[in-house]
Structures are given as structure tokens and as C-alpha cells.
Amino acid sequence: MGIWGWVVAGAFAGTVAGLGRHLAILLGRAYRPERAGAMGSPAQGVLYAFTWGMMPWAKESTRLHLLAYLRGVVFHIGIGAAFLALLVSPWRAQMAPALRWGLVALTAVGGLAGFAGLVARIAEARLRRLSTPDDFFSVTLVSLFTLAAGAAWVVPPLLPVFYVLAVATLLYIPFGKIRHCFYFFFSRYFFGVGFGRRGVIGWGKAHE
Amino acid sequence: MSETVNAALAAFERVLDRRVLAALEVCARCGICADSCHVFASTGEFQDTPTARSEAVRRFYRRRHDPLGQIFPWWVRAKDATEEDLDALTEAAFATCTLCQRCAMNCPLGVDTALIMKAARAMLTAVGKAPEMLVQLADAAIVRGENPDLFREVYKEIVADLEQQARERLDDPTVRIPMDKQGADILYVALSGAHTILPAAIIFHVAGADWTLSAFEASNYGVFLGNPEKAQAIAQRIVDEATRLGVKQIVLTECGHAYAAMRWEAPNWFGRDFPFRVRSIVEVLAEYVQQGRLPLDPSANPEPVTYHDSCNLGRKGGLLEEPRIVLRAVAQNFREMTPNRAEAYCCGGGGGLVAIPEWEEKRLRAGRKKAEQIRASGAPLVATSCENCFLQIRDLSAHYHLGVEVTGLMELVVNALLMARAKAKTAPQPVAVAA
């Protein structure tokens, strides 16, 4: 593994350590499960929360703001592609062209979606008022990282830039708002368990 | 920091469990929840968005718990809490959030702002910043529970009068409103108004139910305060009564928060589920309809009627179809509001707001979205199964000149039941033909 490999691995270890600290803090807090007899299925609620409940038609907010929803989806797919690109970057020369260009496309579109979100956050008065400096920085950093993932594969001299941005992103994850990617799983789980056991969500529940 | 602020923060730490912590940490401040809030949808003001409310708590949470909030507070807008902040949070948590959870339903990440506001209420109540009326109502209920005999004889006289009224309405001298009946199937818990006792008595009699009337009322203002100790004390008297009488189930009258409190939250306060079922009268009515235990003639309710889903019964309680089963059986022209069920808008009077006179203008303003829904339905009659929603919608009708009447489900059922019985009495009897 080259020097960058060690640096990125070290940054990833920092991410794991930082998120590990968050996990320890979370698990150190009391968990007060509902004791009332269930009316519905908590398991079905959790499954719904992570699958059907994430679809754009499942919530009024995403139906009303479909463009923002799609922008977010594309952005997060791009982020995932960027991390995949980071992982396989030592073997990029051996990768099938279709896969290589697929990752480039996803990261390019994802990164642009991220910047579009940043523009929205600056331009919309309510979002601007809501945002903290961390919000602006986090979106900028992750969007640059995502764009750099594709760019570095097209323009190999940009690879060190990609690795620097990757290290910065990895190290910042536990500190800034990017850590919502970690808390997402707990939040959706609690949502699913709570509304699922009350028979509000799950399959066969009427939303009109 | 002042003593009050320190005490408030200490109280907040006690309620900061995993669910609250996840809700505080996960928000991406995307703002997509804003339109889901009936208050923001009605006022359009930034501070009425769910995120603005929860950020008011996150600021001091980050100051205490987030490394960046401790070292570079400006970076994450962390701040030390002040008494002014607590006063502003009191208004956010009690006056502009009804804990309806419509925002949680609409958040892609599942941020439960209502849960954060509930934690804020607990913190503010602990330092004496809760609205005085809610505290008085909760304390009054606790006093009544500690001295039941003081009120029992007066209550029995009122019940005896209602029993007579039920007999007259049904033209049936055998109607009874039993109290303290040992081993009854149902312990029915009403509110303090006759409109929650009389229709139930009629329905239970016709359905042949084995029931007894609770000496206590279902309302639990400890819940609105976020004070589980007071909430448990208020619920204790009903639990003790149910245990003493050995009933199989507690059935709560048409009251959203009372149902949510006893059905879903009380087992958490008591640390155990109950040996008896806890249901809403709405569930029982739907069951009677499906079992054919009530003769019903929907022509008794010919006017178009729409249904307001109480947040506590519907989105938070899971009773989404039961009211509709009843309405389709008792009303000739039932029409839905849009949206409805789990996506229904809060009426604006929840979370105890309808009981707080100084915030009347705020709750009427917050109810604009519900008023628009009612107007759009074109129905002159609005049915709801929650007393606070009933009061709020009645006030909304006056405020927004809707010209609608508001009713509970039980009253519609009684109308249909009495009509069916009256028609059965006047129907021509079959003539016996000699062989």
C-alpha cells in the first residue's frame, strides 16, 4: 500500500474511532422501550422505515418537494459512489471501463447535485437562516470530495487532490453534521419501531 | 449561568435518552419538514418551523455535549442557555408545538421534533416555567384522586340524573349506569361532561355490554407537562379502580390525549403493561358495528359529515380505520378531508393548548390549515373523537366563519340507534295467517 493508502486508512480509522465514540455515548444513554402491548408490528415498521417509507410518494414532504428529494437522493448516491471509488482506487487501472465510467458519472452528477443543494441553502432565505457554518462547510466538503472522485479518475494527476479531500471528509465525519449518516440508522429504527408497534405504518396501513 | 438554567439543564439530562439524543443529532437541517407543520403552514413564520423549534434545544445541547460546540460554538451555533432562552423555549414547546408528530412522519431522517419538545416541556416544567393553567389542572386532578370520597356522592347524584335521562331517551326503564360494579367487563372512563357519559350509557345498554362507570375522569394534564410523575399519579387512580374492580378492560371516552396517555404511555410510567386491555370507545364502537350489536339507521344523520383525525387517536394512536367503520354505518354522506388518517393536519388545539387562555389567538391562527380543510370538504358537520379537537374546531368554526357543527362519534351512533329503534317500533307487525 502506498503512502496515500496509509493516510486514507489512518483517516478511516479516525472515522471509526470518532463514530465509535458516538456509539458509546448513544448506548450509554437510557433506552426506554414502550411497554404497552403492540397494536401493529414493530418489525414491519422498521422494515417500512428503511424501504417503502423512504420512497418519494410515501411522505407528503417528498411529494411536495420532489426536486429537492431527488437532488438529495442523487447527491447521496454520488457520495456512496465516491467512497466506492476511494476503496477501489488502487485497482482503477484494472477495472472494466463500464464500471469505471459508471462511477465517474455517478460522482459527477452527485457532486453537482451537492453544489445545487449548497446554492439552494444560500439562496433560500429560510434555509439560509436555518443553516450553521458547519452546514455550509459540510455540504461543500462532501460535494468537492464527490466531484473529485470522478475527476481524479478522468484526470489522474488529480488523484492526490481526491485523497486529500477524502482524508478531510473522513476526519470531519464524526465532528460535523455529516455524522447524521451514522445517526440516520438509529433515528429511522426508532421511527419504525414507534409507529410500527402503534399500527400506524407498515403494509396495509392507509395513507390517503 | 443562573440557578434556574442549571436546574433546567439538569432536568434535561434526565430525559436525554437514546431516542431524544438520536433526534437531536440526526437533523441535517434540510428544512423539508416545514410545510408539514400546521403552525408554519398557517403562519409562514420561520420560528414556527419544526427545525427552528428543535434547534432552540440543540443550541444548548451542542454547547454541553458537542466538541465543536464547546471549542468553536459559533461554528455549530451552540450557545449557553439563558433564562431568556428558556422563556422563548416555553412558547415554542407549549404554544406553537402541539406534539402532533406530523413533522416526524414527514422527515426523511425520522427526526422526532415532538419528542424533543416533550423533553423541553419536562425541563421547563421542572423549573416552574410551564403554563400555570396546565399545572393547576394536573394538580387538581391529583387532589381529586387523593380524596375520591369528597366528590363521590355528588358524582353519584349527577350519574343518577343521567341514568334517568338515558331511560327517557331509550324509553326503557331498565337502563342503568352502574358504578363500582365488581368484575365488570368494561370500566368506562368518561370526562367531566354529561355528553361523554349519556351516549355511552345508551350504547352500552343496547349492545348488552357488561360495564361500569369510573368515578374518575380520563383527562391527564400531567402528560402535557411532560411530567411522568404527575401523569402517573393521575393515571394511578384509574388503574387502582380497574384493579380493585377486576375489570377486563378500560375503555376511554372520546379523548385523544387520554387514550394516548393510558394506552401507550402509562405502561412506561408504571414500568409494566397492565393486566387489563386499554381501548378507546372508538374501537369498541367499531367492534359493535362489525358484530352487528347495534341497530343503526344512517338516515338519522343525513347531513354530509367529515371526520377530523385526532393526532393522538390517529397518527400517534393507530386508530385510523375504526372511526371510518363507525361513520360509514351511521352517516348517509360521509366525506373525507384531504389529507387524512396518518397525514391529517393537527387542529391546532392539541398538547393542552386549548386549555391555555393566554394563547387562544395563537391556536386559532395555527388552526387555519384545518379550517381550510373543513371548508374544502363542504361538510356542514365535523365529527371528531377528541374533546380538545372538538373544542378547537368549534372555536375555529366561529373564528373563520365556517358555519359548521361539531359532533363526537358517540352522538352520531346514538342518533342512528334511536332512529333504528323508533322505526322498528312503528314498523307494521307481521300478521299471523291461520293455517
XYZ file of C-alpha atoms in Angstrom:
643
model
C 0.000 0.000 0.000
C 1.402 3.381 -0.999
C 1.706 6.405 1.259
C -1.757 7.639 0.326
C -3.185 4.255 1.144
C -1.811 4.520 4.665
C -3.015 8.095 5.067
C -6.529 7.226 3.922
C -6.567 4.113 6.086
C -5.486 6.228 9.043
C -8.252 8.726 8.360
C -10.760 5.898 8.098
C -9.562 4.593 11.440
C -10.206 8.081 12.786
C -13.741 7.951 11.406
C -14.337 4.599 13.031
C -12.912 5.820 16.327
C -14.967 9.004 16.231
C -18.189 7.243 15.356
C -17.334 4.599 17.904
C -17.281 7.337 20.498
C -20.712 8.495 19.329
C -21.992 4.927 19.544
C -20.681 4.574 23.077
C -22.359 7.831 24.101
C -25.637 6.797 22.485
C -25.642 3.336 24.041
C -24.693 4.871 27.370
C -27.970 6.727 27.409
C -31.076 5.092 28.789
C -33.256 3.183 26.381
C -36.894 3.273 27.365
C -38.751 0.811 25.135
C -42.500 1.039 25.060
C -44.125 -1.384 27.442
C -47.664 -1.096 26.130
C -48.926 -4.062 24.131
C -48.366 -3.544 20.428
C -51.196 -2.842 18.057
C -49.084 -3.371 14.960
C -45.727 -4.867 14.109
C -42.562 -3.063 15.226
C -40.530 -5.250 12.844
C -42.770 -4.316 9.939
C -42.481 -0.688 10.993
C -38.680 -0.855 10.894
C -38.716 -2.580 7.516
C -41.120 0.065 6.212
C -38.998 2.878 7.675
C -35.933 1.769 5.708
C -37.638 0.771 2.470
C -41.090 1.846 1.326
C -41.168 4.700 3.814
C -38.180 6.276 2.058
C -39.912 6.385 -1.326
C -40.885 9.836 -2.603
C -44.601 9.024 -2.602
C -44.595 7.808 0.993
C -44.407 11.233 2.574
C -46.223 14.451 1.840
C -42.970 16.393 2.245
C -41.199 14.487 -0.512
C -44.251 14.566 -2.760
C -44.392 18.345 -2.365
C -40.641 18.824 -2.728
C -39.834 16.140 -5.271
C -36.988 18.078 -6.850
C -35.238 18.575 -3.508
C -35.834 14.913 -2.682
C -34.350 13.720 -5.992
C -31.458 16.110 -5.606
C -30.745 14.599 -2.197
C -31.005 11.052 -3.488
C -28.631 11.751 -6.384
C -26.239 13.522 -4.015
C -26.153 10.587 -1.591
C -25.769 8.032 -4.380
C -22.857 10.134 -5.618
C -21.334 10.110 -2.133
C -21.629 6.343 -1.999
C -20.020 6.079 -5.426
C -17.221 8.374 -4.270
C -16.458 6.127 -1.284
C -16.541 3.114 -3.570
C -14.176 4.917 -5.912
C -11.891 5.595 -2.953
C -11.950 1.964 -1.928
C -11.129 0.600 -5.382
C -8.803 3.432 -6.432
C -5.611 1.295 -6.126
C -7.083 -1.033 -8.787
C -8.698 1.543 -11.051
C -6.489 0.643 -14.000
C -7.730 -2.957 -13.892
C -11.391 -2.027 -13.658
C -13.762 -2.672 -16.512
C -14.418 0.560 -18.431
C -18.171 0.322 -17.863
C -17.698 0.228 -14.120
C -15.085 2.964 -14.198
C -17.231 5.314 -16.255
C -20.289 4.423 -14.232
C -18.562 5.591 -11.084
C -17.368 8.727 -12.852
C -20.900 9.528 -13.962
C -22.447 8.909 -10.556
C -19.861 11.002 -8.737
C -20.059 13.824 -11.269
C -23.832 14.055 -11.106
C -23.811 13.520 -7.353
C -21.259 16.234 -6.787
C -23.205 18.663 -8.940
C -26.368 17.815 -7.011
C -24.478 18.596 -3.818
C -23.481 22.006 -5.124
C -27.026 22.611 -6.288
C -28.117 21.950 -2.722
C -25.498 24.372 -1.476
C -26.798 27.051 -3.821
C -30.329 26.388 -2.559
C -29.121 26.656 1.013
C -27.575 30.046 0.242
C -30.372 31.360 -1.972
C -33.459 30.337 0.039
C -33.922 32.737 2.924
C -35.473 30.201 5.292
C -32.757 27.595 4.632
C -30.053 30.205 4.943
C -31.395 31.306 8.300
C -31.596 27.701 9.465
C -28.053 26.799 8.437
C -24.938 26.888 10.533
C -21.379 27.427 9.223
C -20.970 23.668 9.717
C -23.814 23.039 7.275
C -22.236 25.123 4.527
C -18.796 23.645 5.141
C -20.042 20.041 5.286
C -22.014 20.252 2.054
C -19.113 21.987 0.304
C -16.561 19.464 1.536
C -18.595 16.404 0.631
C -19.595 17.837 -2.755
C -15.944 18.565 -3.580
C -14.956 15.067 -2.426
C -17.654 13.537 -4.613
C -16.717 15.573 -7.674
C -13.033 14.894 -7.118
C -13.715 11.141 -7.078
C -14.827 11.216 -10.707
C -12.440 13.939 -11.795
C -9.416 12.050 -10.470
C -10.329 9.022 -12.486
C -10.593 11.067 -15.662
C -7.543 13.246 -14.878
C -5.138 11.003 -12.910
C -2.884 13.900 -11.734
C -5.882 14.980 -9.614
C -5.699 11.787 -7.569
C -3.752 13.379 -4.656
C -6.402 16.123 -4.507
C -9.054 13.410 -4.267
C -7.157 11.686 -1.478
C -6.716 14.962 0.457
C -10.438 15.652 0.190
C -11.180 12.059 1.180
C -8.996 12.343 4.280
C -10.569 15.678 5.205
C -14.065 14.223 4.785
C -13.288 11.073 6.738
C -11.750 13.011 9.611
C -14.614 15.530 9.715
C -17.420 12.957 9.714
C -17.504 12.422 13.500
C -17.290 16.145 14.223
C -19.707 17.891 11.922
C -23.184 17.424 10.662
C -22.015 14.681 8.266
C -22.356 12.319 11.223
C -26.081 12.304 10.552
C -25.186 9.408 8.231
C -24.476 7.397 11.392
C -27.462 8.576 13.429
C -29.796 8.035 10.456
C -29.954 4.315 11.169
C -30.914 4.807 14.803
C -33.402 7.561 14.067
C -35.192 5.543 11.382
C -35.137 2.475 13.612
C -36.816 4.364 16.458
C -39.295 5.852 13.984
C -40.122 2.412 12.607
C -40.412 0.711 15.970
C -42.525 3.507 17.434
C -45.039 3.959 14.662
C -44.938 0.284 13.707
C -45.953 -1.001 17.125
C -48.776 1.534 17.180
C -50.050 0.169 13.886
C -49.587 3.460 12.063
C -47.033 2.378 9.459
C -46.357 -0.878 7.780
C -48.033 -2.510 4.878
C -51.772 -2.297 4.666
C -51.883 0.956 6.606
C -53.984 3.550 4.849
C -52.496 6.806 3.762
C -54.692 8.895 1.584
C -25.499 30.504 34.472
C -28.375 31.101 36.828
C -29.690 28.527 39.233
C -32.836 28.188 37.140
C -30.859 27.497 33.992
C -28.651 24.947 35.739
C -31.708 23.216 37.162
C -33.325 23.207 33.727
C -30.242 21.690 32.112
C -30.039 19.064 34.840
C -33.693 18.209 34.237
C -32.984 17.932 30.515
C -30.138 15.495 31.171
C -32.585 13.214 32.974
C -34.822 12.931 29.922
C -31.967 12.775 27.401
C -32.331 9.114 26.463
C -31.287 7.347 23.243
C -34.333 8.372 21.275
C -34.028 12.039 22.222
C -30.299 12.016 21.567
C -30.755 10.473 18.120
C -33.400 13.083 17.302
C -31.033 15.859 18.375
C -28.066 14.524 16.417
C -29.588 13.338 13.146
C -31.086 16.541 11.778
C -29.496 17.670 8.518
C -31.355 20.980 8.591
C -32.770 20.382 5.136
C -35.955 22.266 6.019
C -38.248 19.816 4.249
C -40.330 19.368 7.410
C -41.533 22.967 7.432
C -44.669 22.522 5.341
C -45.736 19.512 7.365
C -46.276 21.671 10.437
C -49.798 23.069 10.701
C -48.466 26.083 12.616
C -45.912 27.036 9.965
C -48.399 26.211 7.205
C -50.765 28.693 8.840
C -48.347 31.466 9.836
C -45.411 31.162 7.431
C -43.079 32.363 10.189
C -39.579 30.922 10.468
C -39.743 30.245 14.208
C -42.803 28.079 13.608
C -40.884 25.509 11.582
C -40.127 22.236 13.361
C -36.409 22.711 12.773
C -36.371 26.173 14.312
C -38.055 24.771 17.410
C -35.712 21.842 17.783
C -32.645 23.975 17.036
C -33.576 26.068 20.057
C -32.844 22.957 22.130
C -29.908 21.768 20.019
C -28.019 25.009 20.618
C -27.522 24.411 24.292
C -27.269 20.632 23.779
C -24.290 21.218 21.487
C -22.734 23.650 23.926
C -22.673 20.923 26.540
C -22.145 17.748 24.501
C -20.572 18.555 21.141
C -16.765 19.062 21.000
C -17.170 21.650 18.250
C -19.920 23.289 20.281
C -17.587 23.536 23.234
C -14.477 24.769 21.372
C -15.946 26.702 18.430
C -19.571 27.364 19.424
C -20.141 29.822 16.548
C -19.370 27.030 14.052
C -22.402 25.000 15.073
C -24.416 27.891 16.570
C -24.054 26.478 20.034
C -24.768 28.769 22.940
C -25.082 28.768 26.674
C -28.709 28.720 27.728
C -30.096 31.811 29.428
C -33.366 32.499 31.199
C -34.490 34.416 28.129
C -33.819 31.304 26.067
C -35.918 29.250 28.470
C -38.791 31.737 28.200
C -38.612 31.621 24.401
C -38.462 27.832 24.529
C -41.565 27.787 26.748
C -43.508 29.468 23.991
C -42.052 27.139 21.337
C -42.666 23.965 23.325
C -46.098 24.774 24.764
C -47.672 27.366 22.469
C -46.516 26.531 18.970
C -45.936 22.797 19.154
C -48.889 20.527 19.798
C -46.692 17.399 19.811
C -48.657 16.116 16.836
C -45.630 14.352 15.205
C -46.679 15.298 11.696
C -43.135 16.582 11.195
C -41.659 13.258 12.300
C -43.861 11.478 9.781
C -42.538 13.723 7.015
C -38.851 13.859 7.866
C -36.664 11.682 5.600
C -34.383 11.063 8.570
C -37.166 10.490 11.088
C -36.325 13.454 13.304
C -38.930 13.448 16.061
C -39.260 17.127 16.904
C -42.289 16.380 19.061
C -40.081 14.151 21.198
C -37.567 16.973 21.572
C -40.361 19.369 22.521
C -41.687 16.878 25.020
C -38.228 16.738 26.593
C -38.193 20.535 26.590
C -41.593 20.567 28.344
C -40.240 18.242 31.013
C -37.268 20.530 31.525
C -39.374 23.704 31.651
C -41.951 22.159 33.981
C -39.164 21.172 36.358
C -38.153 24.822 36.765
C -41.652 26.220 37.036
C -41.971 27.646 33.537
C -44.883 25.503 32.396
C -48.182 27.330 31.735
C -49.965 27.873 35.018
C -53.291 26.501 33.785
C -51.800 23.131 32.848
C -50.122 22.854 36.238
C -53.365 23.736 38.051
C -55.379 21.219 36.054
C -52.866 18.474 36.715
C -52.646 19.278 40.426
C -56.418 19.479 40.761
C -56.742 16.015 39.270
C -54.183 14.656 41.710
C -56.055 16.206 44.657
C -59.308 14.643 43.442
C -57.595 11.296 43.170
C -56.316 11.585 46.740
C -59.763 12.462 48.092
C -62.223 10.468 45.991
C -64.854 10.216 48.713
C -65.193 14.000 48.826
C -66.611 14.034 45.313
C -68.163 10.587 45.031
C -71.604 11.325 46.485
C -72.079 14.423 44.358
C -70.968 12.492 41.307
C -73.396 9.667 42.075
C -76.259 12.150 42.129
C -75.235 13.506 38.750
C -74.976 9.987 37.388
C -78.420 9.116 38.730
C -79.849 12.054 36.849
C -78.067 10.962 33.666
C -79.418 7.457 34.173
C -82.941 8.865 34.167
C -82.216 10.810 31.004
C -80.927 7.656 29.333
C -84.101 5.814 30.285
C -86.209 8.569 28.790
C -84.207 8.709 25.566
C -84.384 4.965 25.100
C -87.872 4.674 26.535
C -86.528 1.806 28.546
C -86.784 1.741 32.344
C -84.092 -0.925 32.634
C -81.236 1.329 31.559
C -78.611 1.625 34.244
C -75.347 3.457 34.695
C -73.603 1.159 37.093
C -70.728 2.285 39.284
C -68.339 0.192 41.361
C -69.530 -2.978 39.681
C -67.217 -5.774 40.647
C -65.981 -7.995 37.845
C -67.443 -5.928 35.009
C -66.006 -6.427 31.560
C -65.566 -2.696 30.886
C -64.541 0.157 33.136
C -65.654 3.155 31.109
C -63.745 6.346 31.866
C -65.554 9.495 30.814
C -64.709 13.166 31.040
C -66.448 15.590 33.331
C -69.217 16.383 30.802
C -72.522 14.573 30.524
C -72.010 14.339 26.773
C -69.318 11.729 27.417
C -71.457 9.647 29.784
C -75.014 9.677 28.457
C -74.387 8.448 24.908
C -72.034 5.766 26.180
C -74.660 4.564 28.632
C -77.220 4.275 25.840
C -74.801 2.456 23.549
C -73.598 0.028 26.208
C -77.170 -0.769 27.215
C -78.314 -1.539 23.686
C -75.162 -3.540 22.950
C -75.700 -5.534 26.109
C -72.296 -4.617 27.455
C -71.212 -5.538 30.962
C -69.817 -2.215 32.114
C -69.294 0.126 34.997
C -68.642 3.847 35.059
C -65.388 5.080 36.504
C -65.522 7.574 39.357
C -62.668 9.463 37.722
C -62.235 11.362 34.519
C -59.949 10.335 31.694
C -58.102 13.624 31.246
C -54.423 13.638 32.168
C -52.754 17.031 32.143
C -49.572 15.576 33.550
C -48.888 14.359 30.022
C -48.976 17.882 28.608
C -46.474 18.991 31.248
C -44.039 16.246 30.284
C -44.119 15.260 33.941
C -44.350 11.452 34.185
C -44.667 11.566 37.987
C -47.800 13.720 37.862
C -49.093 11.813 34.854
C -48.655 8.536 36.711
C -50.345 9.905 39.823
C -53.356 10.928 37.738
C -53.470 7.592 35.940
C -52.950 5.690 39.205
C -56.495 6.316 40.449
C -57.971 4.755 37.305
C -55.539 1.841 37.359
C -56.321 1.230 41.042
C -60.040 1.355 40.344
C -59.707 -1.090 37.453
C -57.605 -3.417 39.579
C -59.968 -3.182 42.577
C -62.993 -3.960 40.428
C -61.214 -6.678 38.490
C -62.361 -5.411 35.105
C -61.108 -6.907 31.864
C -60.657 -3.655 30.041
C -60.550 0.086 30.472
C -62.441 1.927 27.753
C -61.707 5.615 27.446
C -64.184 8.124 26.177
C -63.648 10.232 23.086
C -60.484 11.993 24.208
C -57.245 11.888 22.258
C -54.650 12.596 24.910
C -56.434 10.456 27.488
C -56.262 7.499 25.112
C -52.625 8.112 24.180
C -51.745 8.537 27.844
C -53.425 5.429 29.221
C -52.987 3.156 26.199
C -49.444 3.978 25.141
C -47.616 5.940 27.802
C -48.960 4.778 31.148
C -47.294 1.350 30.973
C -43.957 3.172 30.645
C -44.662 5.256 33.780
C -45.706 2.182 35.725
C -42.864 0.070 34.375
C -45.217 -2.678 33.235
C -48.052 -3.426 30.898
C -51.448 -3.723 32.559
C -53.349 -6.950 33.247
C -56.372 -5.417 31.515
C -56.825 -4.091 27.982
C -56.937 -0.365 27.381
C -59.081 0.771 24.484
C -60.809 3.816 23.116
C -64.603 3.922 22.849
C -63.931 4.374 19.122
C -62.525 0.851 18.937
C -65.470 -0.511 20.896
C -67.958 1.268 18.638
C -66.281 -0.155 15.537
C -66.381 -3.602 17.110
C -70.103 -3.273 17.908
C -70.786 -2.130 14.343
C -68.877 -5.058 12.849
C -70.539 -7.525 15.208
C -73.991 -6.125 14.452
C -74.690 -5.441 18.106
C -76.300 -2.079 17.456
C -79.344 -1.484 15.263
C -78.351 1.547 13.229
C -80.203 3.649 10.725
C -77.885 6.113 8.971
C -80.828 8.194 7.782
C -80.703 9.689 11.270
C -77.554 11.520 10.156
C -78.371 12.700 6.629
C -76.100 15.734 6.522
C -72.705 15.448 4.872
C -70.224 14.786 7.625
C -66.452 14.868 7.519
C -64.043 13.417 10.031
C -61.142 15.110 11.762
C -58.445 12.620 12.736
C -57.245 13.498 16.215
C -53.452 13.222 16.261
C -53.446 11.246 19.498
C -56.015 8.736 18.264
C -54.866 8.536 14.660
C -51.265 9.292 13.784
C -49.985 8.568 17.315
C -52.578 6.035 18.390
C -53.134 3.844 15.352
C -56.928 4.250 15.266
C -57.175 5.189 11.616
C -59.888 2.907 10.239
C -62.090 2.371 13.290
C -63.775 5.803 13.160
C -64.496 5.258 9.469
C -66.089 1.881 10.111
C -68.445 3.661 12.506
C -69.113 6.643 10.262
C -69.960 4.532 7.238
C -72.548 2.724 9.371
C -74.173 5.758 10.982
C -73.981 8.566 8.421
C -75.539 8.718 4.973
C -72.988 11.056 3.488
C -69.519 10.697 4.949
C -66.776 12.501 3.106
C -63.053 12.601 3.837
C -60.937 15.658 4.408
C -57.726 15.777 2.425
C -55.186 14.845 3.729
C -56.442 12.439 6.361
C -55.500 9.490 8.547
C -51.787 9.493 9.424
C -51.254 12.546 7.220
C -54.069 14.549 8.812
C -53.338 18.068 9.976
C -53.488 18.822 13.666
C -56.455 21.019 14.570
C -54.068 23.328 16.389
C -55.554 22.804 19.825
C -53.515 19.822 20.922
C -50.797 19.486 23.521
C -53.005 21.171 26.106
C -53.161 24.391 24.128
C -56.944 24.546 24.127
C -56.867 24.919 27.918
C -54.469 27.868 27.979
C -56.402 31.132 27.601
C -53.402 33.419 27.030
C -52.549 31.561 23.820
C -56.009 31.485 22.292
C -55.019 33.774 19.438
C -52.007 31.602 18.602
C -54.004 28.379 18.457
C -56.734 29.924 16.347
C -54.117 31.209 13.940
C -52.434 27.795 13.912
C -55.759 26.181 13.071
C -56.084 27.983 9.737
C -54.949 24.949 7.766
C -57.562 22.757 9.464
C -60.213 25.415 8.822
C -59.308 25.396 5.130
C -59.608 21.621 5.063
C -63.034 21.724 6.661
C -64.230 24.395 4.282
C -62.911 22.448 1.289
C -64.794 19.323 2.384
C -68.079 21.162 2.061
C -69.496 19.259 5.010
C -71.636 21.202 7.483
C -70.892 18.658 10.183
C -67.472 17.717 11.519
C -67.092 14.571 13.566
C -64.126 14.047 15.824
C -63.302 11.662 18.639
C -61.292 14.005 20.780
C -62.664 16.506 23.265
C -59.856 19.027 22.749
C -60.234 18.782 18.975
C -63.985 19.255 19.449
C -63.428 22.487 21.375
C -60.783 23.748 18.959
C -62.820 23.049 15.831
C -65.849 24.710 17.394
C -63.694 27.784 18.031
C -62.216 27.572 14.517
C -65.710 27.499 13.071
C -66.550 30.744 14.848
C -63.195 32.380 14.118
C -63.083 31.517 10.411
C -66.858 31.701 9.879
C -67.066 28.099 8.767
C -70.624 27.649 9.955
C -70.070 24.006 10.850
C -71.392 21.975 13.741
C -69.038 19.677 15.591
C -70.008 16.328 16.994
C -68.494 13.262 18.545
C -68.887 9.787 17.118
C -70.960 8.579 20.070
C -73.662 11.156 19.404
C -73.933 10.108 15.751
C -74.176 6.477 16.844
C -76.941 7.314 19.329
C -78.852 9.221 16.642
C -78.675 6.233 14.302
C -79.501 3.817 17.080
C -82.570 5.739 18.263
C -83.798 6.112 14.707
C -83.459 2.366 14.106
C -85.309 1.571 17.341
C -88.057 4.082 16.566
C -88.551 2.634 13.096
C -88.580 -0.888 14.485
C -91.362 0.099 16.905
C -93.525 1.710 14.251
C -92.888 -0.927 11.584
C -96.019 -2.901 10.725
C -96.072 -6.184 12.583
C -96.436 -9.350 10.512
C -99.974 -10.678 10.610
C -100.361 -14.295 11.619
C -102.274 -16.233 8.987
C -104.453 -19.108 10.108
C -103.487 -22.410 8.581
